[in-house]
């Protein structure tokens, strides 16, 4: 098992100290999730990042010494490193160097199971790696240059260019295949939408207990053990989206989806790569926002989840807040319901599963309400949807959009909240 040394930089322009500590704790979990052993951590407070080596020159020397004394195999930085920083650090520390983004990409690539997840991770990885080949480029061209002053390109450089072109070609091919899979997924989704069955999606920070909740519901309302999903105490246990039908005997059936968990500062390329997996969330009628109530940072985690939902364009979907792992907070055997959209429960001991189901049923059957909307002209799809799925009393074509007065379901009124006047 590789021995890792974590380096964190607390840059004063960034958010407060508490966030830094949380980020460092999270780095430790990420390193463990990547099957490495944390042998030490070192921190630096500074005004701004050094463009050449990220941390200051004195600190680099300190890290160099620490690598030797702790016999570390790899140094991992708590942020993203630019290609130049990465190259310089590797040279000066004379040791393998990795940044947070690469670490997350590594974890994702070992977890990916389905063809789609594998492709998504590989695309993100290649996209992140390609510009970082430049650093390698310099090293190799120096090496090649020695073979003769007359040749304009060193052997190493030529090889690199070939590698680069090959990787770009691979990237293009993989993207094409992904588009095809996304198309199939879209077809499946449309079919599900036409089935008229309401769709509920589990969302939340990684390790909050989403998959455990899915399994708890499945074990109560489905007798097929094979339908269970993978749950484990590690970051990013789930990478694929799984959709299962939950059919309680006395209530309406619904489709429940479990998907990849969120994390703060998810590498941009990765977030983009997982867009199509997360489409399921965008299309949901109801979200179960799961939080690990026993984690002292659960509020920050919920904020990250909310921000991510906004980025996905899912902020208008009605939500039930599920404060999970209540058993670890001295809340005993009791599941507590607060209002119509908040619940404390323990998925592991199946405490509160019935209460959760009751809340879901209530939200889904929430009845109908009269409302007036102004839908912009470019959203003709919404107008068509409402004509098919609501009782439209009146339609007018106004300057700012299509005015509609209709009796619509509470789910739709939540979904199109932004157009309601
Ligand atoms: N004590 C306790 N542990 C729980 C509870 N719910 C889940 N866990 C544990 O928390 C860990 C993570 O659970 P998962 O269901 O895999 O979490 P997740 O949200 O799906 O995580 P990712 O897929 O990694 O994003 C597992 O070890 C579960 O056994 C709970 O109510 N109480
Ligand atoms: Mg999971």
Coordinates of C-alpha atoms and ligand atoms in Angstrom, one line a residue:
X1 CA 0.0 0.0 0.0
X2 CA 1.4 3.4 -1.0
X3 CA 2.4 5.8 1.8
X4 CA 1.0 9.2 1.2
X5 CA 1.9 12.6 2.6
X6 CA -0.9 15.2 2.4
X7 CA 0.0 18.9 1.8
X8 CA -2.7 21.5 2.5
X9 CA -2.5 25.2 1.8
X10 CA -4.8 27.5 3.7
X11 CA -4.9 30.5 1.5
X12 CA -6.2 33.5 3.4
X13 CA -8.4 34.7 0.5
X14 CA -10.3 31.4 0.6
X15 CA -13.1 30.8 3.0
X16 CA -12.6 30.6 6.8
X17 CA -10.4 28.2 8.8
X18 CA -13.2 25.8 9.6
X19 CA -13.6 25.0 5.9
X20 CA -9.9 24.3 5.6
X21 CA -10.0 21.8 8.4
X22 CA -13.0 20.1 6.9
X23 CA -11.2 20.0 3.5
X24 CA -8.2 18.4 5.1
X25 CA -10.3 15.7 6.9
X26 CA -11.9 15.0 3.6
X27 CA -8.5 14.6 2.0
X28 CA -7.7 11.9 4.5
X29 CA -10.9 10.1 3.6
X30 CA -10.2 10.5 -0.1
X31 CA -6.7 9.1 0.2
X32 CA -8.0 6.1 2.1
X33 CA -10.7 5.6 -0.5
X34 CA -7.9 5.4 -3.0
X35 CA -6.3 2.5 -1.1
X36 CA -3.3 4.5 0.2
X37 CA -2.0 5.0 3.8
X38 CA -1.8 8.5 5.1
X39 CA 1.6 8.8 6.8
X40 CA 1.6 12.5 7.5
X41 CA 0.1 15.9 6.7
X42 CA 1.7 19.2 6.5
X43 CA -0.1 22.6 6.2
X44 CA 0.9 26.1 5.2
X45 CA -1.0 29.4 5.8
X46 CA -0.4 31.8 3.0
X47 CA -1.6 34.9 1.3
X48 CA -1.7 33.5 -2.2
X49 CA -0.6 30.4 -4.1
X50 CA 2.9 30.4 -5.6
X51 CA 2.5 30.1 -9.4
X52 CA 5.6 27.9 -9.8
X53 CA 5.3 25.5 -6.9
X54 CA 1.9 26.3 -5.3
X55 CA 3.4 26.3 -1.8
X56 CA 6.4 28.6 -0.9
X57 CA 10.0 27.7 -1.6
X58 CA 10.8 27.2 2.1
X59 CA 7.9 24.8 2.4
X60 CA 9.0 22.8 -0.6
X61 CA 12.3 22.1 1.2
X62 CA 10.3 21.1 4.3
X63 CA 8.1 18.7 2.4
X64 CA 11.3 17.3 0.7
X65 CA 12.7 16.4 4.2
X66 CA 9.4 15.0 5.3
X67 CA 9.1 12.7 2.3
X68 CA 12.5 11.2 3.3
X69 CA 11.9 10.9 7.0
X70 CA 8.4 9.4 6.6
X71 CA 9.5 7.3 3.7
X72 CA 6.5 8.5 1.7
X73 CA 5.9 7.2 -1.8
X74 CA 3.7 10.0 -3.0
X75 CA 2.8 13.6 -2.1
X76 CA -0.8 14.7 -2.5
X77 CA -1.9 18.3 -2.6
X78 CA -5.3 19.3 -1.4
X79 CA -6.3 21.3 -4.5
X80 CA -5.8 21.3 -8.3
X81 CA -2.3 21.9 -9.5
X82 CA -1.5 23.6 -12.8
X83 CA 0.6 21.6 -15.3
X84 CA 3.6 23.8 -14.4
X85 CA 3.2 23.4 -10.7
X86 CA 2.9 19.7 -11.1
X87 CA 6.1 19.4 -13.1
X88 CA 8.1 21.7 -10.8
X89 CA 7.0 19.9 -7.7
X90 CA 7.8 16.5 -9.1
X91 CA 11.3 17.7 -10.0
X92 CA 12.0 19.5 -6.7
X93 CA 10.5 16.9 -4.4
X94 CA 12.0 14.0 -6.5
X95 CA 8.9 12.0 -5.7
X96 CA 5.5 11.2 -7.2
X97 CA 3.1 14.1 -6.9
X98 CA -0.7 14.1 -7.3
X99 CA -3.4 16.7 -6.8
X100 CA -6.9 16.4 -5.4
X101 CA -8.5 16.2 -8.9
X102 CA -6.3 13.3 -10.0
X103 CA -7.0 11.6 -6.7
X104 CA -10.8 11.8 -7.2
X105 CA -10.3 10.7 -10.8
X106 CA -8.3 7.7 -9.6
X107 CA -11.1 6.7 -7.1
X108 CA -13.7 7.0 -9.7
X109 CA -11.8 4.9 -12.2
X110 CA -11.4 2.0 -9.7
X111 CA -15.1 2.1 -8.8
X112 CA -16.6 2.4 -12.3
X113 CA -18.5 -0.7 -13.2
X114 CA -20.8 -0.1 -16.1
X115 CA -19.6 0.7 -19.6
X116 CA -21.0 4.2 -19.3
X117 CA -19.4 5.0 -15.9
X118 CA -16.1 3.7 -17.2
X119 CA -16.2 5.9 -20.3
X120 CA -17.3 8.9 -18.4
X121 CA -14.3 8.6 -16.0
X122 CA -11.9 7.8 -18.8
X123 CA -13.0 10.9 -20.7
X124 CA -12.6 13.1 -17.7
X125 CA -9.2 11.6 -17.0
X126 CA -7.9 12.1 -20.5
X127 CA -9.2 15.6 -20.6
X128 CA -7.3 16.4 -17.4
X129 CA -4.2 14.6 -18.5
X130 CA -3.7 16.1 -22.0
X131 CA -2.6 19.6 -21.0
X132 CA -0.4 18.0 -18.3
X133 CA 1.5 16.2 -21.0
X134 CA 3.2 19.5 -21.8
X135 CA 5.3 19.1 -18.7
X136 CA 6.4 15.7 -19.9
X137 CA 7.0 17.2 -23.3
X138 CA 9.7 19.6 -22.0
X139 CA 11.5 16.8 -20.1
X140 CA 11.4 14.5 -23.1
X141 CA 12.6 17.1 -25.6
X142 CA 15.6 17.9 -23.4
X143 CA 16.4 14.2 -23.5
X144 CA 15.8 14.0 -27.2
X145 CA 17.9 17.2 -27.9
X146 CA 21.0 15.4 -26.8
X147 CA 20.9 13.0 -29.8
X148 CA 21.9 15.7 -32.2
X149 CA 21.7 19.5 -32.5
X150 CA 20.6 19.1 -36.2
X151 CA 17.4 17.3 -35.6
X152 CA 14.6 19.8 -34.9
X153 CA 12.6 17.4 -32.9
X154 CA 14.0 15.0 -30.3
X155 CA 12.9 11.3 -30.4
X156 CA 11.1 11.8 -27.1
X157 CA 9.2 14.8 -28.5
X158 CA 8.1 12.9 -31.6
X159 CA 6.9 10.0 -29.5
X160 CA 5.0 12.4 -27.3
X161 CA 3.3 14.0 -30.2
X162 CA 2.2 10.6 -31.4
X163 CA 1.0 9.7 -28.0
X164 CA -0.9 12.9 -27.8
X165 CA -2.6 12.4 -31.2
X166 CA -3.5 8.8 -30.2
X167 CA -5.0 10.0 -27.0
X168 CA -7.0 12.7 -28.7
X169 CA -8.3 10.2 -31.2
X170 CA -9.3 7.9 -28.3
X171 CA -11.0 10.8 -26.6
X172 CA -13.1 11.5 -29.7
X173 CA -14.1 7.8 -30.0
X174 CA -15.1 7.5 -26.4
X175 CA -17.1 10.7 -26.5
X176 CA -19.0 9.3 -29.6
X177 CA -19.8 6.1 -27.8
X178 CA -21.0 8.1 -24.7
X179 CA -23.3 10.1 -26.9
X180 CA -24.8 6.9 -28.2
X181 CA -25.3 5.6 -24.6
X182 CA -26.8 8.9 -23.6
X183 CA -29.3 8.6 -26.4
X184 CA -30.3 5.1 -25.2
X185 CA -30.7 6.4 -21.7
X186 CA -32.8 9.2 -23.0
X187 CA -35.1 6.7 -24.7
X188 CA -35.4 4.7 -21.5
X189 CA -36.2 7.9 -19.6
X190 CA -38.9 8.9 -22.1
X191 CA -40.4 5.5 -21.8
X192 CA -40.5 5.8 -18.0
X193 CA -42.0 9.2 -18.2
X194 CA -44.7 7.9 -20.5
X195 CA -45.5 5.1 -18.0
X196 CA -46.8 8.0 -15.8
X197 CA -45.2 6.5 -12.7
X198 CA -43.8 9.3 -10.5
X199 CA -40.0 9.5 -10.2
X200 CA -38.2 10.0 -7.0
X201 CA -34.4 10.5 -6.8
X202 CA -32.0 10.1 -3.9
X203 CA -29.4 12.9 -3.8
X204 CA -26.8 14.0 -1.3
X205 CA -23.2 14.2 -0.3
X206 CA -21.1 11.0 -0.7
X207 CA -21.4 8.5 2.1
X208 CA -24.7 10.0 3.5
X209 CA -26.5 6.7 3.2
X210 CA -28.4 7.0 -0.1
X211 CA -27.8 3.4 -1.2
X212 CA -28.7 2.1 2.2
X213 CA -32.1 3.9 2.0
X214 CA -32.7 2.5 -1.4
X215 CA -31.9 -1.0 0.0
X216 CA -34.1 -0.5 3.0
X217 CA -37.0 0.4 0.8
X218 CA -36.3 -2.5 -1.5
X219 CA -36.1 -5.0 1.3
X220 CA -39.5 -4.0 2.6
X221 CA -41.3 -3.7 -0.7
X222 CA -39.5 -6.0 -3.1
X223 CA -38.6 -9.6 -2.6
X224 CA -35.9 -9.7 -5.2
X225 CA -32.6 -9.6 -3.3
X226 CA -30.7 -9.2 -6.6
X227 CA -32.2 -5.8 -7.0
X228 CA -30.2 -4.4 -4.1
X229 CA -27.5 -1.8 -4.7
X230 CA -23.9 -1.6 -3.4
X231 CA -23.5 0.3 -0.1
X232 CA -20.3 0.7 1.8
X233 CA -18.5 3.1 4.2
X234 CA -16.3 4.8 1.7
X235 CA -16.5 7.8 -0.5
X236 CA -18.0 7.3 -3.9
X237 CA -19.3 3.7 -3.3
X238 CA -21.9 4.4 -6.0
X239 CA -21.0 5.7 -9.5
X240 CA -23.9 4.5 -11.6
X241 CA -27.5 5.4 -11.6
X242 CA -29.8 2.6 -10.7
X243 CA -33.6 2.9 -11.0
X244 CA -35.9 0.5 -9.1
X245 CA -39.6 0.3 -8.8
X246 CA -40.9 0.6 -5.3
X247 CA -44.4 -0.8 -4.9
X248 CA -45.9 -0.6 -1.4
X249 CA -49.1 -2.6 -1.1
X250 CA -51.3 0.2 0.0
X251 CA -49.8 3.1 -1.9
X252 CA -49.1 4.1 -5.4
X253 CA -45.9 2.7 -6.9
X254 CA -43.0 5.0 -7.8
X255 CA -39.6 4.7 -9.4
X256 CA -36.6 5.4 -7.2
X257 CA -33.2 6.3 -8.5
X258 CA -29.9 6.1 -6.6
X259 CA -26.9 7.8 -8.1
X260 CA -23.4 9.2 -7.6
X261 CA -22.9 11.3 -4.5
X262 CA -21.7 14.9 -4.5
X263 CA -18.5 16.4 -3.0
X264 CA -17.2 19.9 -2.6
X265 CA -15.1 21.2 -5.5
X266 CA -15.8 18.2 -7.7
X267 CA -13.3 18.5 -10.6
X268 CA -15.1 20.3 -13.3
X269 CA -14.3 17.8 -16.0
X270 CA -15.7 15.1 -13.9
X271 CA -18.9 17.0 -13.1
X272 CA -19.4 17.5 -16.8
X273 CA -18.6 13.9 -17.6
X274 CA -21.3 12.7 -15.2
X275 CA -24.0 15.0 -16.6
X276 CA -25.9 12.3 -18.4
X277 CA -25.9 10.0 -15.3
X278 CA -27.3 12.9 -13.3
X279 CA -30.0 13.7 -15.9
X280 CA -32.2 11.3 -13.9
X281 CA -32.1 13.7 -11.0
X282 CA -33.2 16.6 -13.2
X283 CA -36.2 14.7 -14.4
X284 CA -37.4 13.6 -11.0
X285 CA -40.8 14.7 -9.5
X286 CA -39.4 14.5 -6.0
X287 CA -35.9 14.6 -4.5
X288 CA -34.9 12.9 -1.3
X289 CA -32.0 15.0 -0.1
X290 CA -30.1 12.7 2.3
X291 CA -27.6 14.1 4.8
X292 CA -25.4 12.3 7.3
X293 CA -26.8 13.9 10.5
X294 CA -24.0 12.4 12.5
X295 CA -21.3 14.2 10.5
X296 CA -20.3 17.5 12.2
X297 CA -20.0 19.1 8.7
X298 CA -23.5 18.0 7.6
X299 CA -24.6 21.6 7.0
X300 CA -21.7 22.4 4.7
X301 CA -22.4 19.1 2.9
X302 CA -26.1 20.1 2.4
X303 CA -25.0 23.4 1.0
X304 CA -22.7 21.7 -1.5
X305 CA -25.6 19.4 -2.5
X306 CA -27.9 22.4 -2.9
X307 CA -25.4 24.2 -5.1
X308 CA -24.9 21.1 -7.2
X309 CA -28.6 20.7 -7.7
X310 CA -28.7 24.3 -8.8
X311 CA -26.0 23.7 -11.4
X312 CA -27.9 20.7 -12.7
X313 CA -31.0 22.9 -13.0
X314 CA -32.9 20.8 -10.4
X315 CA -33.5 23.5 -7.8
X316 CA -37.2 23.8 -8.4
X317 CA -38.1 20.1 -7.7
X318 CA -39.8 19.5 -4.4
X319 CA -37.6 18.0 -1.7
X320 CA -37.9 15.9 1.4
X321 CA -34.9 16.4 3.7
X322 CA -33.7 13.1 5.2
X323 CA -31.4 13.5 8.2
X324 CA -30.0 10.0 8.2
X325 CA -27.8 8.1 10.8
X326 CA -29.9 9.6 13.6
X327 CA -28.9 6.5 15.6
X328 CA -25.4 7.9 15.9
X329 CA -26.7 11.1 17.4
X330 CA -28.3 9.6 20.5
X331 CA -31.8 9.8 18.9
X332 CA -32.4 6.2 19.8
X333 CA -34.9 4.1 18.1
X334 CA -37.1 6.9 17.1
X335 CA -37.7 8.3 13.7
X336 CA -39.0 11.9 13.9
X337 CA -41.0 13.6 11.3
X338 CA -41.1 17.4 11.2
X339 CA -43.7 19.1 9.0
X340 CA -44.3 17.6 5.6
X341 CA -40.7 17.6 4.3
X342 CA -38.3 16.8 7.0
X343 CA -37.4 13.5 8.7
X344 CA -34.8 12.1 11.0
X345 CA -34.2 8.4 10.5
X346 CA -31.7 5.5 10.5
X347 CA -31.6 3.6 7.3
X348 CA -29.2 1.0 8.6
X349 CA -31.5 -0.2 11.4
X350 CA -34.5 0.5 9.1
X351 CA -35.9 3.0 11.5
X352 CA -38.1 5.5 9.9
X353 CA -38.5 3.7 6.6
X354 CA -42.3 3.7 6.9
X355 CA -42.4 7.3 7.9
X356 CA -40.3 8.2 4.9
X357 CA -42.6 6.2 2.6
X358 CA -45.6 8.0 4.1
X359 CA -44.0 11.4 3.4
X360 CA -43.2 10.4 -0.2
X361 CA -46.8 9.2 -0.8
X362 CA -48.1 12.4 0.6
X363 CA -45.9 14.6 -1.6
X364 CA -46.6 12.5 -4.7
X365 CA -50.3 12.6 -4.3
X366 CA -50.2 16.2 -3.2
X367 CA -53.3 17.0 -5.2
X368 CA -53.9 19.8 -7.6
X369 CA -53.8 23.5 -7.5
X370 CA -54.9 26.4 -9.6
X371 CA -52.1 28.6 -10.9
X372 CA -51.2 31.2 -13.5
X373 CA -47.9 30.9 -15.4
X374 CA -46.1 32.9 -18.0
X375 CA -43.9 30.5 -20.0
X376 CA -41.2 32.0 -22.3
X377 CA -41.7 31.2 -26.0
X378 CA -38.6 29.1 -26.3
X379 CA -40.1 26.7 -23.8
X380 CA -42.8 25.4 -26.1
X381 CA -42.1 21.9 -24.5
X382 CA -43.5 23.1 -21.2
X383 CA -46.7 24.5 -22.9
X384 CA -47.2 21.2 -24.7
X385 CA -46.6 19.3 -21.5
X386 CA -49.2 21.3 -19.6
X387 CA -51.7 20.9 -22.4
X388 CA -51.3 17.2 -22.0
X389 CA -51.0 16.9 -18.3
X390 CA -53.0 19.7 -16.7
X391 CA -56.5 21.1 -17.0
X392 CA -55.9 24.3 -18.9
X393 CA -58.6 27.0 -18.4
X394 CA -57.1 29.8 -20.4
X395 CA -54.2 30.5 -22.8
X396 CA -53.0 33.9 -24.0
X397 CA -50.1 34.8 -26.2
X398 CA -48.4 37.7 -24.5
X399 CA -45.3 39.8 -25.2
X400 CA -43.2 38.0 -22.5
X401 CA -44.5 34.5 -23.2
X402 CA -47.5 32.2 -23.2
X403 CA -49.9 33.0 -20.3
X404 CA -51.6 29.9 -19.0
X405 CA -54.2 29.6 -16.3
X406 CA -54.5 25.9 -15.3
X407 CA -55.2 23.4 -12.6
X408 CA -51.9 21.5 -12.3
X409 CA -50.5 18.9 -10.0
X410 CA -48.5 20.0 -7.0
X411 CA -45.4 18.3 -8.4
X412 CA -45.7 20.3 -11.6
X413 CA -46.3 23.5 -9.7
X414 CA -43.0 22.9 -7.9
X415 CA -41.3 22.0 -11.1
X416 CA -42.4 25.1 -13.0
X417 CA -42.2 27.4 -9.9
X418 CA -40.1 29.9 -11.7
X419 CA -42.8 30.6 -14.3
X420 CA -45.7 31.0 -11.9
X421 CA -46.9 34.6 -11.6
Ligands
LIG1 N1 -24.9 4.1 11.8 C1 -25.5 4.2 10.6 N2 -24.8 4.0 9.5 C2 -25.4 4.1 8.3 C3 -26.8 4.5 8.2 N3 -27.1 4.6 6.9 C4 -26.0 4.2 6.2 N4 -25.0 3.9 7.0 C5 -23.7 3.5 6.7 O1 -23.0 4.6 6.0 C6 -22.1 4.1 5.0 C7 -22.4 4.7 3.6 O2 -23.7 4.3 3.2 P1 -24.1 4.3 1.6 O3 -25.5 3.9 1.6 O4 -23.1 3.5 0.8 O5 -23.9 5.8 1.3 P2 -24.1 6.6 -0.1 O6 -24.8 7.9 0.2 O7 -24.8 5.7 -1.0 O8 -22.6 6.9 -0.5 P3 -21.9 7.0 -2.0 O9 -22.6 6.0 -2.9 O10 -20.5 6.7 -1.7 O11 -22.1 8.4 -2.4 C8 -22.3 2.5 5.0 O12 -21.3 2.0 5.7 C9 -23.7 2.4 5.7 O13 -23.8 1.1 6.4 C10 -27.5 4.8 9.4 O14 -28.7 5.1 9.5 N5 -26.8 4.6 10.6
LIG2 MG1 -24.3 4.9 -2.8

